[in-house]
Each structure stands twice: as C-alpha cells, then as structure tokens.
PDB file of C-alpha atoms in Angstrom:
ATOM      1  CA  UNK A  13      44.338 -25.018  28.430  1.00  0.00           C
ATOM      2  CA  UNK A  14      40.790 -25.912  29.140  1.00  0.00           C
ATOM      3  CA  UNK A  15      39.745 -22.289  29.883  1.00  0.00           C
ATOM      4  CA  UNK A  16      41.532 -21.148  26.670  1.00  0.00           C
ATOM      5  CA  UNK A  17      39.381 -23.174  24.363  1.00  0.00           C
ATOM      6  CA  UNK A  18      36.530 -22.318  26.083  1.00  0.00           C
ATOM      7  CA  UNK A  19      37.291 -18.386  25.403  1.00  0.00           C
ATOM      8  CA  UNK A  20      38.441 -19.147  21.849  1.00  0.00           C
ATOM      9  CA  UNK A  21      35.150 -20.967  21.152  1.00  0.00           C
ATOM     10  CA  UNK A  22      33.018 -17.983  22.803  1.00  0.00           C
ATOM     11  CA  UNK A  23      34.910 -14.942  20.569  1.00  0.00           C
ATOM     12  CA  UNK A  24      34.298 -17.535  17.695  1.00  0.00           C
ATOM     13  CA  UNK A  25      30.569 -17.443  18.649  1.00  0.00           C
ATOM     14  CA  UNK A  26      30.356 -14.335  19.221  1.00  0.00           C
ATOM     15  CA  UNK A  27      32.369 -13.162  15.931  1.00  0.00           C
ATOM     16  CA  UNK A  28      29.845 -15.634  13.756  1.00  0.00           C
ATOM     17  CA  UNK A  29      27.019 -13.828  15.342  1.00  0.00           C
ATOM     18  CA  UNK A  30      27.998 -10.704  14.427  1.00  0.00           C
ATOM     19  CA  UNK A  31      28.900 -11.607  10.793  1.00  0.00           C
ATOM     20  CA  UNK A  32      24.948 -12.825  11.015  1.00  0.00           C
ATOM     21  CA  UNK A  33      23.447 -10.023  11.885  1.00  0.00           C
ATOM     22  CA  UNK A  34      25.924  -6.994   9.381  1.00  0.00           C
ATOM     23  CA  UNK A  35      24.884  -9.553   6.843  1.00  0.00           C
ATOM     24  CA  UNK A  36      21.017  -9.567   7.977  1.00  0.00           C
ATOM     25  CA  UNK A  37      21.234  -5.672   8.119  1.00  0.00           C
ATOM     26  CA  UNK A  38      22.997  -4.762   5.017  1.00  0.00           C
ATOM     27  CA  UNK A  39      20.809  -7.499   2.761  1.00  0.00           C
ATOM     28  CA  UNK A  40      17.595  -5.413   4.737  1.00  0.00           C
ATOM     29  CA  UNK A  41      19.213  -1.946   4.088  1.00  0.00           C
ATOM     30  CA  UNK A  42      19.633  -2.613   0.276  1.00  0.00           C
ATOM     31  CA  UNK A  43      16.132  -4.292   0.193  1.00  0.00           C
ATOM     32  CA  UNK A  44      14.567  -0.938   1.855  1.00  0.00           C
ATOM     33  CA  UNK A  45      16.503   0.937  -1.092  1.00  0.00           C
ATOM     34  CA  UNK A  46      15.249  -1.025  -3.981  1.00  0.00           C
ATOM     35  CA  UNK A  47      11.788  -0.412  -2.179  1.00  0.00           C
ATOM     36  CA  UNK A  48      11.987   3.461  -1.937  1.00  0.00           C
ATOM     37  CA  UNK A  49      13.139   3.406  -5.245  1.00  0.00           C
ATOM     38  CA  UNK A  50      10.261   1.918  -6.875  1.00  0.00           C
ATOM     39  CA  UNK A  51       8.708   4.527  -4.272  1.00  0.00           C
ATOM     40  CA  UNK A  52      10.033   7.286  -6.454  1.00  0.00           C
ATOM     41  CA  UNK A  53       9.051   5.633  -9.719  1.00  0.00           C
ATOM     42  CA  UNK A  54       5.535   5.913  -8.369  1.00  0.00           C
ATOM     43  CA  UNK A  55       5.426   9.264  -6.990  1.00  0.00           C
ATOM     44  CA  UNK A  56       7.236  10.380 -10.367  1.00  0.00           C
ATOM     45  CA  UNK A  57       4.654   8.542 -12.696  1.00  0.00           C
ATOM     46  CA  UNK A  58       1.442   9.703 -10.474  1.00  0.00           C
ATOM     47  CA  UNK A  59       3.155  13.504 -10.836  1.00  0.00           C
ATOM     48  CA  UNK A  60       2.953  13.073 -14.769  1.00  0.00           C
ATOM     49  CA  UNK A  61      -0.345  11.559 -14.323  1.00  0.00           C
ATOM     50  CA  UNK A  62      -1.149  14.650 -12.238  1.00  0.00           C
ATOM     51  CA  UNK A  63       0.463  16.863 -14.412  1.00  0.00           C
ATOM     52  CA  UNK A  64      -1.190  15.644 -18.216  1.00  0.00           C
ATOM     53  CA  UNK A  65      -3.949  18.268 -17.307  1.00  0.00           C
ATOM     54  CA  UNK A  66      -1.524  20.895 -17.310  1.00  0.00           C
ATOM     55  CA  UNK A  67      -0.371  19.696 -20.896  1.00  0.00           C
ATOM     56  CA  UNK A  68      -4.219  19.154 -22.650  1.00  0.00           C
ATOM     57  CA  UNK A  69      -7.416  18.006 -21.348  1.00  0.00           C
ATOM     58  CA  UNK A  70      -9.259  19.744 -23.680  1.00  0.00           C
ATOM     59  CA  UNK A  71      -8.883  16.423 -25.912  1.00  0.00           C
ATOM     60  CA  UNK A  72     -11.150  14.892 -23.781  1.00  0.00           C
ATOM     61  CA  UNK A  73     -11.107  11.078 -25.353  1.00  0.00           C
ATOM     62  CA  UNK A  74      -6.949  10.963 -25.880  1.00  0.00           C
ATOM     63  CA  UNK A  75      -6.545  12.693 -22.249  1.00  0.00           C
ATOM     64  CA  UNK A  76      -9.214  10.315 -20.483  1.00  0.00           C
ATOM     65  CA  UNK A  77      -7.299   7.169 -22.146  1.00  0.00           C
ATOM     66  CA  UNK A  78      -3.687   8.228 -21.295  1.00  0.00           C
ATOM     67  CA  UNK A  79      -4.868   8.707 -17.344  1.00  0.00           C
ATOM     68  CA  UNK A  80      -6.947   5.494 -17.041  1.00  0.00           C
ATOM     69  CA  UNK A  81      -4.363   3.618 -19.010  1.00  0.00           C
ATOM     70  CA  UNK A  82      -1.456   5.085 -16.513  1.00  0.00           C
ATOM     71  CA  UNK A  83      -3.907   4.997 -13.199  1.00  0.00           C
ATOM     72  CA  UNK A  84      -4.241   0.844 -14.310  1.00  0.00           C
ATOM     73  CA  UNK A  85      -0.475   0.559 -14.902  1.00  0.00           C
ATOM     74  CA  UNK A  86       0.113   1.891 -11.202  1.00  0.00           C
ATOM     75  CA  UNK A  87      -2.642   0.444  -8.957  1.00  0.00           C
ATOM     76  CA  UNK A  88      -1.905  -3.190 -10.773  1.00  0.00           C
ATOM     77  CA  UNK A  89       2.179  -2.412  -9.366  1.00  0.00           C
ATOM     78  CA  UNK A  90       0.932  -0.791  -6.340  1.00  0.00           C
ATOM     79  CA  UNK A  91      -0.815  -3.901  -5.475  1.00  0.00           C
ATOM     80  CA  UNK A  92       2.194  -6.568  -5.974  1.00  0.00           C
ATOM     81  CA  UNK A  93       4.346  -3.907  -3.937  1.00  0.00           C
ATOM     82  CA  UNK A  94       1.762  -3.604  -1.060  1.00  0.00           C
ATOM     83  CA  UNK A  95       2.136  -7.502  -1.007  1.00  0.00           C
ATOM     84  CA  UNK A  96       6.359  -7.566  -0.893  1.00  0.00           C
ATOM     85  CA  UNK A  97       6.030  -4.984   1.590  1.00  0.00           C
ATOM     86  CA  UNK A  98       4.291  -7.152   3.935  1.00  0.00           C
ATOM     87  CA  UNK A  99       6.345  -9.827   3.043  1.00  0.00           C
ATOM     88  CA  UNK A 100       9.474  -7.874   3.940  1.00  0.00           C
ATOM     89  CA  UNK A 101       7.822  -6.751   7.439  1.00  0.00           C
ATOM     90  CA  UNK A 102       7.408 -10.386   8.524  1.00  0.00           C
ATOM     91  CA  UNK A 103      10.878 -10.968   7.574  1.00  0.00           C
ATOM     92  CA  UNK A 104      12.749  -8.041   8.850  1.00  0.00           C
ATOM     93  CA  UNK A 105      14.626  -7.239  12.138  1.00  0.00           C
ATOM     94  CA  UNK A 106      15.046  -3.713  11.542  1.00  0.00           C
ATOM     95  CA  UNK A 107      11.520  -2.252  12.250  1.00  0.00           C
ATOM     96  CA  UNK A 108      12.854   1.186  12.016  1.00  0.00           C
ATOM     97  CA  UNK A 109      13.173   0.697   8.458  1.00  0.00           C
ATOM     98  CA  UNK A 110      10.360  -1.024   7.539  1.00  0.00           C
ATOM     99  CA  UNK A 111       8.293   1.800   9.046  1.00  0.00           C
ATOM    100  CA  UNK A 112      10.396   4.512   6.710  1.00  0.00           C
ATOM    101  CA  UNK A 113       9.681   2.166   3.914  1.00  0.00           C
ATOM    102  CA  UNK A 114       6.024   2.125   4.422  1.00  0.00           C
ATOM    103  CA  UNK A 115       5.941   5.801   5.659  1.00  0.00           C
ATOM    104  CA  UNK A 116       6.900   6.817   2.226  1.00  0.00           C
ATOM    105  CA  UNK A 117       4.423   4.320   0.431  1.00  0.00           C
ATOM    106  CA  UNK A 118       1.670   5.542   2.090  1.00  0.00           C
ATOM    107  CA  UNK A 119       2.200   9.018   0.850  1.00  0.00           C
ATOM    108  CA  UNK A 120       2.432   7.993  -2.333  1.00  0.00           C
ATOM    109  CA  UNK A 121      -0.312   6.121  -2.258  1.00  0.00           C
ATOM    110  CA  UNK A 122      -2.285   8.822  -0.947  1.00  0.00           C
ATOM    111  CA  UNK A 123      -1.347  11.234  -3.627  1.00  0.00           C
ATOM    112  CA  UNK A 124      -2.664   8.181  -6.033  1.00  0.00           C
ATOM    113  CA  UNK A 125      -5.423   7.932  -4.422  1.00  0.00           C
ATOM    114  CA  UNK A 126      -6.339  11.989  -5.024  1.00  0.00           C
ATOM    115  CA  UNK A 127      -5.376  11.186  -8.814  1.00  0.00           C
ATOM    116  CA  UNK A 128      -7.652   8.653  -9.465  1.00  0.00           C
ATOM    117  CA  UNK A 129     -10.519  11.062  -7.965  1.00  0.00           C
ATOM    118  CA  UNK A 130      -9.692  13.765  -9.805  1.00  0.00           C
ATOM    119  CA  UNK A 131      -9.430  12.306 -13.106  1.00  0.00           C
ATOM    120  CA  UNK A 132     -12.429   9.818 -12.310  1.00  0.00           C
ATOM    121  CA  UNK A 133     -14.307  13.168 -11.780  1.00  0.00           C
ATOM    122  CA  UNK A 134     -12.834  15.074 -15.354  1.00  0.00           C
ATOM    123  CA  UNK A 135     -13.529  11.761 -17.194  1.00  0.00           C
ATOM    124  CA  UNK A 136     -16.528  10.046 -15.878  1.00  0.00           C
ATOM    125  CA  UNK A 137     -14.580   6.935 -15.164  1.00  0.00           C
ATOM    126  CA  UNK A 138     -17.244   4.220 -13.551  1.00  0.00           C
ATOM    127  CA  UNK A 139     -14.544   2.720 -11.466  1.00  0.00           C
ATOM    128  CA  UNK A 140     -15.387   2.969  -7.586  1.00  0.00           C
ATOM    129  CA  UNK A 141     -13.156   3.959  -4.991  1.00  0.00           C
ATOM    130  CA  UNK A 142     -12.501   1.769  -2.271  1.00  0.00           C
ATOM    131  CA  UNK A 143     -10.351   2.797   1.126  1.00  0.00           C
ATOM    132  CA  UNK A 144      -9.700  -0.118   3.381  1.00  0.00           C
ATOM    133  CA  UNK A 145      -8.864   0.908   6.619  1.00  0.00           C
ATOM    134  CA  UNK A 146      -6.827  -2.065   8.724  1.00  0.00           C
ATOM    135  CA  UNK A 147      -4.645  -2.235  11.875  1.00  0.00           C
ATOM    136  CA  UNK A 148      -0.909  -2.265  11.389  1.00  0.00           C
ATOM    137  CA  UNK A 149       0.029  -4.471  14.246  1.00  0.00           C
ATOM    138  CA  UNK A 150      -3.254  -6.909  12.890  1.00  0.00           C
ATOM    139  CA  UNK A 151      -5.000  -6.201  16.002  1.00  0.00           C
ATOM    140  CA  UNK A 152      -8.180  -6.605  13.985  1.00  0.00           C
ATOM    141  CA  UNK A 153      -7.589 -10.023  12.528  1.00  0.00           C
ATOM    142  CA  UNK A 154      -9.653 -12.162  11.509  1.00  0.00           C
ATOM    143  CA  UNK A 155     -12.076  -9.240  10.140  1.00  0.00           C
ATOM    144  CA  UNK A 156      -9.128  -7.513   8.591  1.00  0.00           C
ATOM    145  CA  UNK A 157      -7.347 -10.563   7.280  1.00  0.00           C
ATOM    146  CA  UNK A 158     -10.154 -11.973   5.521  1.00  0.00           C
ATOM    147  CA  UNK A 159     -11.405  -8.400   3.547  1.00  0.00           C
ATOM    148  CA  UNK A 160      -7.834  -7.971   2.820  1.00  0.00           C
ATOM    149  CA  UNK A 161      -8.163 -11.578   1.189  1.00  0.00           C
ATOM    150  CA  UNK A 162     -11.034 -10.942  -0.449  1.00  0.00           C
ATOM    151  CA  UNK A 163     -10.114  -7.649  -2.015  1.00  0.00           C
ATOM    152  CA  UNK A 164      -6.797  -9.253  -3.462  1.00  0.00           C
ATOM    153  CA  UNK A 165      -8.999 -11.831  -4.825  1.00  0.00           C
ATOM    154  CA  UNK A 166     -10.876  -9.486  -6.737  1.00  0.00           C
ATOM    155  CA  UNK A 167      -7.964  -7.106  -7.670  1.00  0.00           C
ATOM    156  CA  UNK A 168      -8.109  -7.952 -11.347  1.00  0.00           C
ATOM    157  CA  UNK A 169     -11.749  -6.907 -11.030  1.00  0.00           C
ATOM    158  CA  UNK A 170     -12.019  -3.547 -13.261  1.00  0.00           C
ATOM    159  CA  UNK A 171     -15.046  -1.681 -11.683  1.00  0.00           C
ATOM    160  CA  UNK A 172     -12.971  -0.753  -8.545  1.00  0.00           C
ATOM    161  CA  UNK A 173      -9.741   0.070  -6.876  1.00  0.00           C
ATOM    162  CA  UNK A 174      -8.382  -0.128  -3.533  1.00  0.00           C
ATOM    163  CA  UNK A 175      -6.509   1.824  -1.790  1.00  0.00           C
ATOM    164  CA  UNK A 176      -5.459   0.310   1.844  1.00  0.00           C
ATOM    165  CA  UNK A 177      -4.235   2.462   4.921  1.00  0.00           C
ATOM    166  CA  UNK A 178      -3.474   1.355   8.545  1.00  0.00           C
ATOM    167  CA  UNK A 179      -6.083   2.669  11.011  1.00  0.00           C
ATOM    168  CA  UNK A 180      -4.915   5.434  13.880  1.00  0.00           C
ATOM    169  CA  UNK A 181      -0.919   4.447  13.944  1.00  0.00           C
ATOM    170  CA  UNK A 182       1.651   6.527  15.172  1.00  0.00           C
ATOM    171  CA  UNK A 183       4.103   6.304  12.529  1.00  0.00           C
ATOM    172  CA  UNK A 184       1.661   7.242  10.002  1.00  0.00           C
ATOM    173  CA  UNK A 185      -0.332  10.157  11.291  1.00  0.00           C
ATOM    174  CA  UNK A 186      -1.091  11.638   8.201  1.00  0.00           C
ATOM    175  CA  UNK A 187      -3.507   9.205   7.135  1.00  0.00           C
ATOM    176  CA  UNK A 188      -6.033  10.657   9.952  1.00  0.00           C
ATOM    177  CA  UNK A 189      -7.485  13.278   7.311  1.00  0.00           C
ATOM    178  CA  UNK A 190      -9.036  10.062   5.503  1.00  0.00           C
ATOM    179  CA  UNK A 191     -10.566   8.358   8.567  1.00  0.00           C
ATOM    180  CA  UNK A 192     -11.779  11.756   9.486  1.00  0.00           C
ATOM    181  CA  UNK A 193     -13.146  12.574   6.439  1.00  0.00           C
ATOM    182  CA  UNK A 194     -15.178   9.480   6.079  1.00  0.00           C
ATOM    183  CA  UNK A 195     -16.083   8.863  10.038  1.00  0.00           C
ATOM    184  CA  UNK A 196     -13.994   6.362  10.675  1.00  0.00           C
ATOM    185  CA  UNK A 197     -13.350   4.660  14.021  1.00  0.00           C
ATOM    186  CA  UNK A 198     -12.418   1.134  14.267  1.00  0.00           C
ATOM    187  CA  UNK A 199     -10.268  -0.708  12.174  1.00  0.00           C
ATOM    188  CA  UNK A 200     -11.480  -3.178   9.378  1.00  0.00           C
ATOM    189  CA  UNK A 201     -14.046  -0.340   7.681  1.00  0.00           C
ATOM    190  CA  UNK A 202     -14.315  -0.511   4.149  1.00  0.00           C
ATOM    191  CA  UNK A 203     -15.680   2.286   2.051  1.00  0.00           C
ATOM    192  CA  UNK A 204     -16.622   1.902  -1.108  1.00  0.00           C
ATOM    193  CA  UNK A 205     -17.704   4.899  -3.369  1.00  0.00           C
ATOM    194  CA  UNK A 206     -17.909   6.966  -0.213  1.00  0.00           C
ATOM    195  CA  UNK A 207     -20.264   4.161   1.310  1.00  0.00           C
ATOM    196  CA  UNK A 208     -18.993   3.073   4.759  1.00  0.00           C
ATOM    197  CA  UNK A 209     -19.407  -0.647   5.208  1.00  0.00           C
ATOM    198  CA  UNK A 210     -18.298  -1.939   8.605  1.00  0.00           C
ATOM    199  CA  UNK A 211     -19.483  -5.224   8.401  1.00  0.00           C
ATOM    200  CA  UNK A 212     -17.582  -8.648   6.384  1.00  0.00           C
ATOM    201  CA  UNK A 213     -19.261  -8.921   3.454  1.00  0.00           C
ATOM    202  CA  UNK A 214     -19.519 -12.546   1.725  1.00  0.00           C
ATOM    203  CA  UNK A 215     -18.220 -12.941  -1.360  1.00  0.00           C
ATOM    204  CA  UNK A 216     -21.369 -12.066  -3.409  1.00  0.00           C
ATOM    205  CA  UNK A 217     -22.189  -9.099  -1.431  1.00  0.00           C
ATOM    206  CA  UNK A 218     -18.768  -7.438  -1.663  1.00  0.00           C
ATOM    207  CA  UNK A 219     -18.883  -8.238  -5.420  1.00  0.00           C
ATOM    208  CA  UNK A 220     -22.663  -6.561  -5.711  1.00  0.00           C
ATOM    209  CA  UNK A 221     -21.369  -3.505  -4.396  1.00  0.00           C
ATOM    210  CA  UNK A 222     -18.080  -3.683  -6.166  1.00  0.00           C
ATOM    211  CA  UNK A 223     -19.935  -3.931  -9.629  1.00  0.00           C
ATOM    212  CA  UNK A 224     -17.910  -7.288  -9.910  1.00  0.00           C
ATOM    213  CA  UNK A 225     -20.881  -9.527 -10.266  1.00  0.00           C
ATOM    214  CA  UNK A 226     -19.866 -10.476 -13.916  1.00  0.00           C
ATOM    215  CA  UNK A 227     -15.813 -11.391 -12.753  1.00  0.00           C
TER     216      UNK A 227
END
C-alpha cells in the first residue's frame, strides 16, 4: 500500500512537470512567432524604404522627408524590440529559439543599417551612424553594459542612431563583414560616424561626439 502511494505520487510529479514545461515551450514558441513577425514588418517596411528610390527621388525635398520620417518610425521600434528581445533571452529555456529569433533580427537590422547610409548619403541627413559592437554571452560586462546604458539613455537623441551587433559569435557569422570593415577586435567598440572609439566615454564625451550636447 505504502509503495503504491509512493509511485502514484512520483507519476503525479512527474505528469505536473511535464504539463510545466509543454506549457513553458508552447507560451515561448508563440512568443518567438509574434517576434519574427514584427521581424517581417521590419524587413517589409525597410524594403519600401529601400525601394522609394525606385519610385522618385528626383523630388528631392518630398523623397528626403518620406525616408527620414520612415528610417525614425523604424529605429524608434527597433529599439523597444532590441530591449524585449533581451528580455525574452533572460527568460527563455529554449535557447535554440532565441538564437533563430535574433538570427533573423540581426539581418534585418543590418539591411536597416545599409538604408539609413544610403539615404543619409542621397539626402544629406546630419544624423551619425553609430555600430556598437558587444558580446552575446556579456563576456565584456561592465564596459558593454554601461555603453549599452548610456546609448539607450540617449536614444531619443536625434543627431544619431545605433545600430548594435554581437561581436565574433557563432550563430551570427554574418555580422563579421562589419567588424572587418571597421577593424574591429574586441568587444565593447563603438563607432561613431566611422570613428572607432574603444574606450567608455562619460556622459559628456559620448554626447560631444554624438552631437547631443543640447539633449
């Protein structure tokens, strides 16, 4: 009789357990969808951001507006999503996913990221471009965690925009044309305008060279 219970109790266990973790997966496997598609809606907007050339650019004032106006619109989402997308690492058991998830951002974000310099080029936008290289597994904190902080500080500062990327990991391989193309070898680089700062900055300094000084 004794035994019994003991065996009932254990499948119970072990039944609630499982229950637990479908539960866990399938609330992280519809989370990862809602993700990739706001993914989409990204990569379909930056295409039609890409794409307004192709339409008219010879109207130089309308065509200048409707890009900076659309380039705003995305990095000001891009940087709320970058921020539920770390959330969602720190809470997720299913690292497989998360790395999909991010996989996929990243390229999007990289096509952004050629969008903005091509139409800062055509329309003589005087916003700076700023990569900020960090390490995935946060290898590199504090240096990385603090010019992470300070650049979401300033995010609602309109002389720049950032565009972060995880330094030399696996999973994202692709992103080794950037730190190649700017000499990059250590996590928590910054480079702003093409300027490679290795160094944390204090507040005022990071602001002089963003052009933030009046935010």
């Amino acid at each position: 009789m004794g035994k019994s219970i003991y065996i009932v109790a254990l499948v119970a266990t072990i039944a609630i357990i499982l229950v637990v973790y479908f539960s866990v997966n399938f609330a992280e496997n519809a989370k990862a969808r809602e993700f990739n598609d706001q993914i989409i809606q990204f990569s379909l907007e930056n295409e039609l951001q890409s794409s307004f050339e192709d339409f008219d650019s010879n109207n130089k004032t309308v065509y200048c507006e409707v890009i900076r106006q659309g380039i705003n619109n995305l990095s000001s989402r891009a940087d709320d999503f970058e921020r539920q997308l770390a959330t969602f690492k720190e809470n997720s058991f299913n690292t497989k996913e998360f790395a999909s998830v991010k996989r996929n951002y990243l390229i999007t974000n990289m096509l952004l990221f050629r969008t903005f310099l091509r139409a800062r080029s055509f329309c003589d936008m005087n916003i700076k471009p700023v990569l900020f290289f960090y390490a995935e597994d946060r290898s590199c904190d504090p240096k990385c965690g603090i010019i992470g902080s300070q650049l979401f500080e300033l995010r609602t500062c309109s002389s720049f925009r950032a565009f972060n990327f995880p330094y030399n990991w696996p999973n994202y391989s692709f992103t080794k044309i950037l730190e190649v193309k700017y000499g990059i070898t250590s996590p928590g680089v910054l480079v702003i305008d093409g300027n490679v700062v290795d160094s944390v900055l204090n507040m005022p300094e990071l602001k002089n060279q963003l052009g933030c000084e009046g935010n």
